[in-house]
Amino acid sequence: MYFLKLKNISFSSRTTLYDPYLWAYELEELGFKGWEIVQEGFQCLRNENLSKLKDIYETTDLKITIHLPFSDMNLACLNDNIHVAIIEQLKTYLEIASPFVELAVIHPGHYSPYGSLVPSKAWKQNIESLQIIADTAENYNIDLALENMPNVMQIMGTTPNEIQSMLESVNRDNIHMTFDIGHANTSDNIDEFITHCSSFFKHFHIHDNHGNYDEHLPIGRGNINWKPILHKLSNTNSMFVAEMNSLEEGIDSINYIRKL
């Protein structure tokens, strides 16, 4: 089997309303090699969750990565007080995660109602924010992976040109790209990303949809033609994170990949 030999498949649950530490120990037995924690809701690394994560880190071979929070976290925010709070939260979460992770996924900013009136100013704020977060990550020996976004109005980073421009403008050795194949499908630019941005690829998110919006379906339930895509990406040791709504959907996805 040419695709990854299942050695690089990780899991992430988008459902942050339930305690993931109840099922995280099952991931290895199910065939997953990693776990991407979403720093939101019940998955947040705080209080008792830190000791739970420490136990998982020490008693399993799972490769742990973190998805930095994205709800209410606009890197292009032009409200100075709110922007300062956003940056400080992201820096704090990198510090908290640093004993356990070597890679953190981050979303680019988006244009607020005011930002859409001054797009160059919002873009500049997004770049400077990413530079600050990349520098903080570097202090903790963490790679930052900027994720391409779905086709939603006002969101930055939906095209290869935008992502490439961001990464080159940030100009830090430790910032790379998380290629989200499902997101790219909503803009019909999967092949374009592979052609123009593959040199930046460090991490992958996999989920399915029908090309209209970001459904996060199990692999094989949408219209993405996975076999040629995964074949093109097979020469990598990076993690492919199945971003699902439930562990059951993750199991369906890894079973589909086994059949390719």
CSV table of C-alpha atoms in Angstrom, one decimal:
chain,number,residue,atom,x,y,z
A,1,MET,CA,0.0,0.0,0.0
A,2,TYR,CA,1.6,3.2,-1.2
A,3,PHE,CA,-0.2,5.6,1.1
A,4,LEU,CA,1.6,6.3,4.3
A,5,LYS,CA,1.5,2.6,5.4
A,6,LEU,CA,-0.9,4.0,8.1
A,7,LYS,CA,2.1,5.1,10.1
A,8,ASN,CA,1.2,8.8,9.9
A,9,ILE,CA,-2.5,8.9,10.7
A,10,SER,CA,-3.5,11.1,13.6
A,11,PHE,CA,-6.9,12.0,15.0
A,12,SER,CA,-8.5,15.2,16.1
A,13,SER,CA,-12.1,15.6,17.4
A,14,ARG,CA,-13.8,18.9,16.5
A,15,THR,CA,-16.3,18.2,19.2
A,16,THR,CA,-14.9,20.2,22.1
A,17,LEU,CA,-18.0,19.8,24.3
A,18,TYR,CA,-17.1,16.3,25.6
A,19,ASP,CA,-14.1,15.1,27.6
A,20,PRO,CA,-11.6,13.6,25.1
A,21,TYR,CA,-9.4,12.2,27.8
A,22,LEU,CA,-12.0,9.4,28.2
A,23,TRP,CA,-11.2,8.0,24.7
A,24,ALA,CA,-7.7,9.2,24.0
A,25,TYR,CA,-6.2,6.0,25.3
A,26,GLU,CA,-8.1,4.0,22.6
A,27,LEU,CA,-6.4,5.8,19.7
A,28,GLU,CA,-3.4,3.6,19.4
A,29,GLU,CA,-5.4,0.4,19.6
A,30,LEU,CA,-7.6,1.7,16.7
A,31,GLY,CA,-4.5,2.4,14.5
A,32,PHE,CA,-3.9,6.1,15.1
A,33,LYS,CA,-0.4,7.2,15.6
A,34,GLY,CA,-1.1,10.7,17.0
A,35,TRP,CA,-3.6,13.0,18.6
A,36,GLU,CA,-4.2,16.7,17.8
A,37,ILE,CA,-5.6,18.5,20.7
A,38,VAL,CA,-8.0,21.4,19.9
A,39,GLN,CA,-7.3,24.1,22.5
A,40,GLU,CA,-11.0,24.9,23.1
A,41,GLY,CA,-13.8,23.7,25.3
A,42,PHE,CA,-13.2,20.5,27.2
A,43,GLN,CA,-9.9,19.8,25.4
A,44,CYS,CA,-8.2,23.0,26.8
A,45,LEU,CA,-4.9,22.4,28.4
A,46,ARG,CA,-5.6,23.7,31.8
A,47,ASN,CA,-6.1,22.5,35.4
A,48,GLU,CA,-6.7,18.8,35.7
A,49,ASN,CA,-6.4,18.3,31.9
A,50,LEU,CA,-2.7,19.0,32.1
A,51,SER,CA,-2.1,16.0,34.4
A,52,LYS,CA,-4.3,13.8,32.2
A,53,LEU,CA,-2.3,14.8,29.1
A,54,LYS,CA,1.0,14.2,30.9
A,55,ASP,CA,-0.1,10.7,31.7
A,56,ILE,CA,-1.1,10.0,28.0
A,57,TYR,CA,2.2,11.5,26.8
A,58,GLU,CA,4.2,9.3,29.2
A,59,THR,CA,2.2,6.0,28.8
A,60,THR,CA,1.5,6.0,25.0
A,61,ASP,CA,3.5,6.4,21.8
A,62,LEU,CA,1.0,8.9,20.4
A,63,LYS,CA,2.5,11.9,18.6
A,64,ILE,CA,0.9,14.9,20.2
A,65,THR,CA,0.2,18.1,18.3
A,66,ILE,CA,-1.9,21.1,19.2
A,67,HIS,CA,-4.4,23.2,17.3
A,68,LEU,CA,-4.3,26.7,18.8
A,69,PRO,CA,-7.7,28.2,19.5
A,70,PHE,CA,-9.6,29.9,16.7
A,71,SER,CA,-13.0,30.9,18.2
A,72,ASP,CA,-12.9,34.7,18.8
A,73,MET,CA,-9.1,34.7,17.9
A,74,ASN,CA,-8.7,37.0,15.0
A,75,LEU,CA,-5.0,37.6,14.2
A,76,ALA,CA,-6.1,40.6,12.0
A,77,CYS,CA,-8.1,42.2,14.8
A,78,LEU,CA,-7.7,46.0,14.7
A,79,ASN,CA,-9.1,46.6,18.2
A,80,ASP,CA,-5.8,47.2,20.1
A,81,ASN,CA,-6.9,45.9,23.5
A,82,ILE,CA,-8.6,42.8,22.1
A,83,HIS,CA,-5.6,42.1,19.9
A,84,VAL,CA,-3.2,42.2,22.8
A,85,ALA,CA,-5.4,39.8,24.7
A,86,ILE,CA,-5.5,37.4,21.7
A,87,ILE,CA,-1.7,37.4,21.3
A,88,GLU,CA,-1.2,36.9,25.0
A,89,GLN,CA,-3.5,33.9,25.1
A,90,LEU,CA,-1.8,32.3,22.1
A,91,LYS,CA,1.6,32.8,23.7
A,92,THR,CA,0.4,31.3,27.0
A,93,TYR,CA,-1.0,28.2,25.2
A,94,LEU,CA,2.3,27.6,23.4
A,95,GLU,CA,4.1,27.7,26.8
A,96,ILE,CA,1.6,25.3,28.4
A,97,ALA,CA,1.8,22.9,25.5
A,98,SER,CA,5.6,23.0,25.0
A,99,PRO,CA,6.5,20.0,27.2
A,100,PHE,CA,4.3,17.8,25.0
A,101,VAL,CA,4.3,19.1,21.4
A,102,GLU,CA,6.7,20.0,18.6
A,103,LEU,CA,4.0,21.5,16.3
A,104,ALA,CA,1.1,23.9,16.7
A,105,VAL,CA,-1.5,24.6,14.0
A,106,ILE,CA,-2.7,28.2,13.7
A,107,HIS,CA,-5.5,29.8,11.6
A,108,PRO,CA,-4.8,33.1,9.7
A,109,GLY,CA,-6.9,36.1,10.5
A,110,HIS,CA,-10.1,37.4,8.9
A,111,TYR,CA,-11.4,40.8,7.9
A,112,SER,CA,-13.7,42.3,10.5
A,113,PRO,CA,-16.3,44.9,9.4
A,114,TYR,CA,-13.7,47.6,10.0
A,115,GLY,CA,-10.9,45.5,8.6
A,116,SER,CA,-12.7,45.0,5.4
A,117,LEU,CA,-12.7,48.8,5.0
A,118,VAL,CA,-8.9,48.9,5.5
A,119,PRO,CA,-7.8,45.5,4.1
A,120,SER,CA,-4.1,46.4,3.9
A,121,LYS,CA,-4.0,47.4,7.5
A,122,ALA,CA,-5.8,44.1,8.5
A,123,TRP,CA,-3.4,42.1,6.4
A,124,LYS,CA,-0.4,43.8,8.0
A,125,GLN,CA,-1.8,43.1,11.5
A,126,ASN,CA,-2.2,39.4,10.5
A,127,ILE,CA,1.4,39.2,9.3
A,128,GLU,CA,2.8,40.9,12.4
A,129,SER,CA,0.7,38.6,14.7
A,130,LEU,CA,2.0,35.5,13.0
A,131,GLN,CA,5.6,36.8,13.4
A,132,ILE,CA,5.0,37.3,17.1
A,133,ILE,CA,3.5,33.8,17.5
A,134,ALA,CA,6.2,32.2,15.4
A,135,ASP,CA,8.9,33.9,17.5
A,136,THR,CA,7.3,32.7,20.7
A,137,ALA,CA,7.0,29.1,19.3
A,138,GLU,CA,10.7,29.2,18.4
A,139,ASN,CA,11.5,29.9,22.0
A,140,TYR,CA,9.8,26.6,22.9
A,141,ASN,CA,11.2,24.7,19.9
A,142,ILE,CA,7.8,24.4,18.4
A,143,ASP,CA,7.1,24.6,14.6
A,144,LEU,CA,4.1,26.7,13.7
A,145,ALA,CA,1.9,25.4,10.8
A,146,LEU,CA,-0.4,27.9,9.1
A,147,GLU,CA,-3.6,26.3,7.9
A,148,ASN,CA,-5.4,27.2,4.6
A,149,MET,CA,-9.0,28.1,5.1
A,150,PRO,CA,-12.4,27.1,3.6
A,151,ASN,CA,-14.1,29.3,1.0
A,152,VAL,CA,-15.9,31.6,3.4
A,153,MET,CA,-16.3,35.3,2.9
A,154,GLN,CA,-13.8,37.6,4.7
A,155,ILE,CA,-11.4,34.8,5.8
A,156,MET,CA,-7.8,35.1,4.8
A,157,GLY,CA,-5.8,32.2,3.4
A,158,THR,CA,-8.2,30.4,1.1
A,159,THR,CA,-5.9,30.4,-1.9
A,160,PRO,CA,-2.3,29.2,-2.6
A,161,ASN,CA,-1.3,32.8,-3.4
A,162,GLU,CA,-2.5,34.1,-0.1
A,163,ILE,CA,-0.9,31.4,2.0
A,164,GLN,CA,2.4,31.7,0.1
A,165,SER,CA,2.3,35.4,0.5
A,166,MET,CA,1.7,35.1,4.3
A,167,LEU,CA,4.5,32.6,4.8
A,168,GLU,CA,7.0,34.6,2.8
A,169,SER,CA,6.0,37.8,4.5
A,170,VAL,CA,6.3,36.3,8.0
A,171,ASN,CA,9.8,35.1,7.0
A,172,ARG,CA,10.5,32.8,9.9
A,173,ASP,CA,12.3,29.5,9.7
A,174,ASN,CA,9.8,27.7,12.0
A,175,ILE,CA,6.6,28.6,10.2
A,176,HIS,CA,5.2,26.1,7.7
A,177,MET,CA,1.9,25.1,6.4
A,178,THR,CA,-0.9,22.7,7.4
A,179,PHE,CA,-2.5,21.7,4.1
A,180,ASP,CA,-6.2,21.1,4.9
A,181,ILE,CA,-7.4,19.1,1.9
A,182,GLY,CA,-11.1,19.4,2.8
A,183,HIS,CA,-10.8,23.2,3.1
A,184,ALA,CA,-9.1,23.4,-0.3
A,185,ASN,CA,-11.9,21.3,-1.9
A,186,THR,CA,-14.4,24.1,-1.0
A,187,SER,CA,-12.4,26.4,-3.3
A,188,ASP,CA,-11.7,23.7,-5.9
A,189,ASN,CA,-8.0,24.3,-5.6
A,190,ILE,CA,-6.5,21.1,-4.1
A,191,ASP,CA,-4.2,20.5,-7.1
A,192,GLU,CA,-3.2,24.2,-7.2
A,193,PHE,CA,-2.1,24.0,-3.5
A,194,ILE,CA,-0.1,20.8,-4.2
A,195,THR,CA,1.5,22.4,-7.3
A,196,HIS,CA,2.4,25.8,-5.7
A,197,CYS,CA,2.7,25.3,-2.0
A,198,SER,CA,4.0,21.7,-1.4
A,199,SER,CA,7.4,23.1,-0.4
A,200,PHE,CA,5.7,24.6,2.6
A,201,PHE,CA,3.8,21.5,3.7
A,202,LYS,CA,4.6,20.3,7.2
A,203,HIS,CA,1.3,18.9,8.4
A,204,PHE,CA,-2.0,17.8,6.9
A,205,HIS,CA,-5.7,17.8,7.8
A,206,ILE,CA,-8.0,15.3,6.1
A,207,HIS,CA,-11.8,15.3,6.0
A,208,ASP,CA,-14.4,15.2,3.3
A,209,ASN,CA,-17.1,17.4,1.8
A,210,HIS,CA,-19.1,18.0,-1.4
A,211,GLY,CA,-17.2,21.1,-2.4
A,212,ASN,CA,-19.9,23.6,-1.3
A,213,TYR,CA,-19.0,24.2,2.4
A,214,ASP,CA,-16.8,22.8,5.2
A,215,GLU,CA,-18.8,19.7,6.2
A,216,HIS,CA,-15.9,17.7,7.9
A,217,LEU,CA,-17.3,14.4,6.8
A,218,PRO,CA,-15.5,11.1,7.2
A,219,ILE,CA,-13.1,10.3,4.4
A,220,GLY,CA,-14.9,8.9,1.4
A,221,ARG,CA,-18.3,10.4,2.3
A,222,GLY,CA,-17.9,13.5,0.0
A,223,ASN,CA,-16.7,14.1,-3.5
A,224,ILE,CA,-12.9,14.3,-3.0
A,225,ASN,CA,-11.0,11.8,-5.1
A,226,TRP,CA,-8.6,10.7,-2.3
A,227,LYS,CA,-6.5,8.1,-4.1
A,228,PRO,CA,-4.5,10.3,-6.5
A,229,ILE,CA,-4.2,13.1,-3.9
A,230,LEU,CA,-2.8,10.9,-1.2
A,231,HIS,CA,-0.5,9.3,-3.8
A,232,LYS,CA,0.9,12.7,-4.6
A,233,LEU,CA,1.5,13.3,-0.9
A,234,SER,CA,2.8,9.9,0.0
A,235,ASN,CA,6.5,10.8,0.2
A,236,THR,CA,6.3,12.5,3.5
A,237,ASN,CA,6.7,11.7,7.2
A,238,SER,CA,4.3,14.4,8.3
A,239,MET,CA,1.1,13.6,10.2
A,240,PHE,CA,-2.2,13.4,8.4
A,241,VAL,CA,-4.8,14.4,11.0
A,242,ALA,CA,-8.3,13.1,10.5
A,243,GLU,CA,-10.5,16.0,11.8
A,244,MET,CA,-13.8,14.4,12.7
A,245,ASN,CA,-16.9,15.1,14.8
A,246,SER,CA,-16.5,11.8,16.6
A,247,LEU,CA,-14.2,8.9,17.2
A,248,GLU,CA,-16.6,6.7,15.2
A,249,GLU,CA,-16.1,8.9,12.2
A,250,GLY,CA,-12.4,8.7,12.7
A,251,ILE,CA,-12.6,4.9,12.7
A,252,ASP,CA,-14.6,5.0,9.5
A,253,SER,CA,-12.0,7.3,7.9
A,254,ILE,CA,-9.0,5.1,8.8
A,255,ASN,CA,-10.9,2.0,7.5
A,256,TYR,CA,-11.5,3.8,4.2
A,257,ILE,CA,-7.8,4.7,4.0
A,258,ARG,CA,-6.9,1.0,4.6
A,259,LYS,CA,-8.9,0.0,1.6
A,260,LEU,CA,-7.2,2.5,-0.8
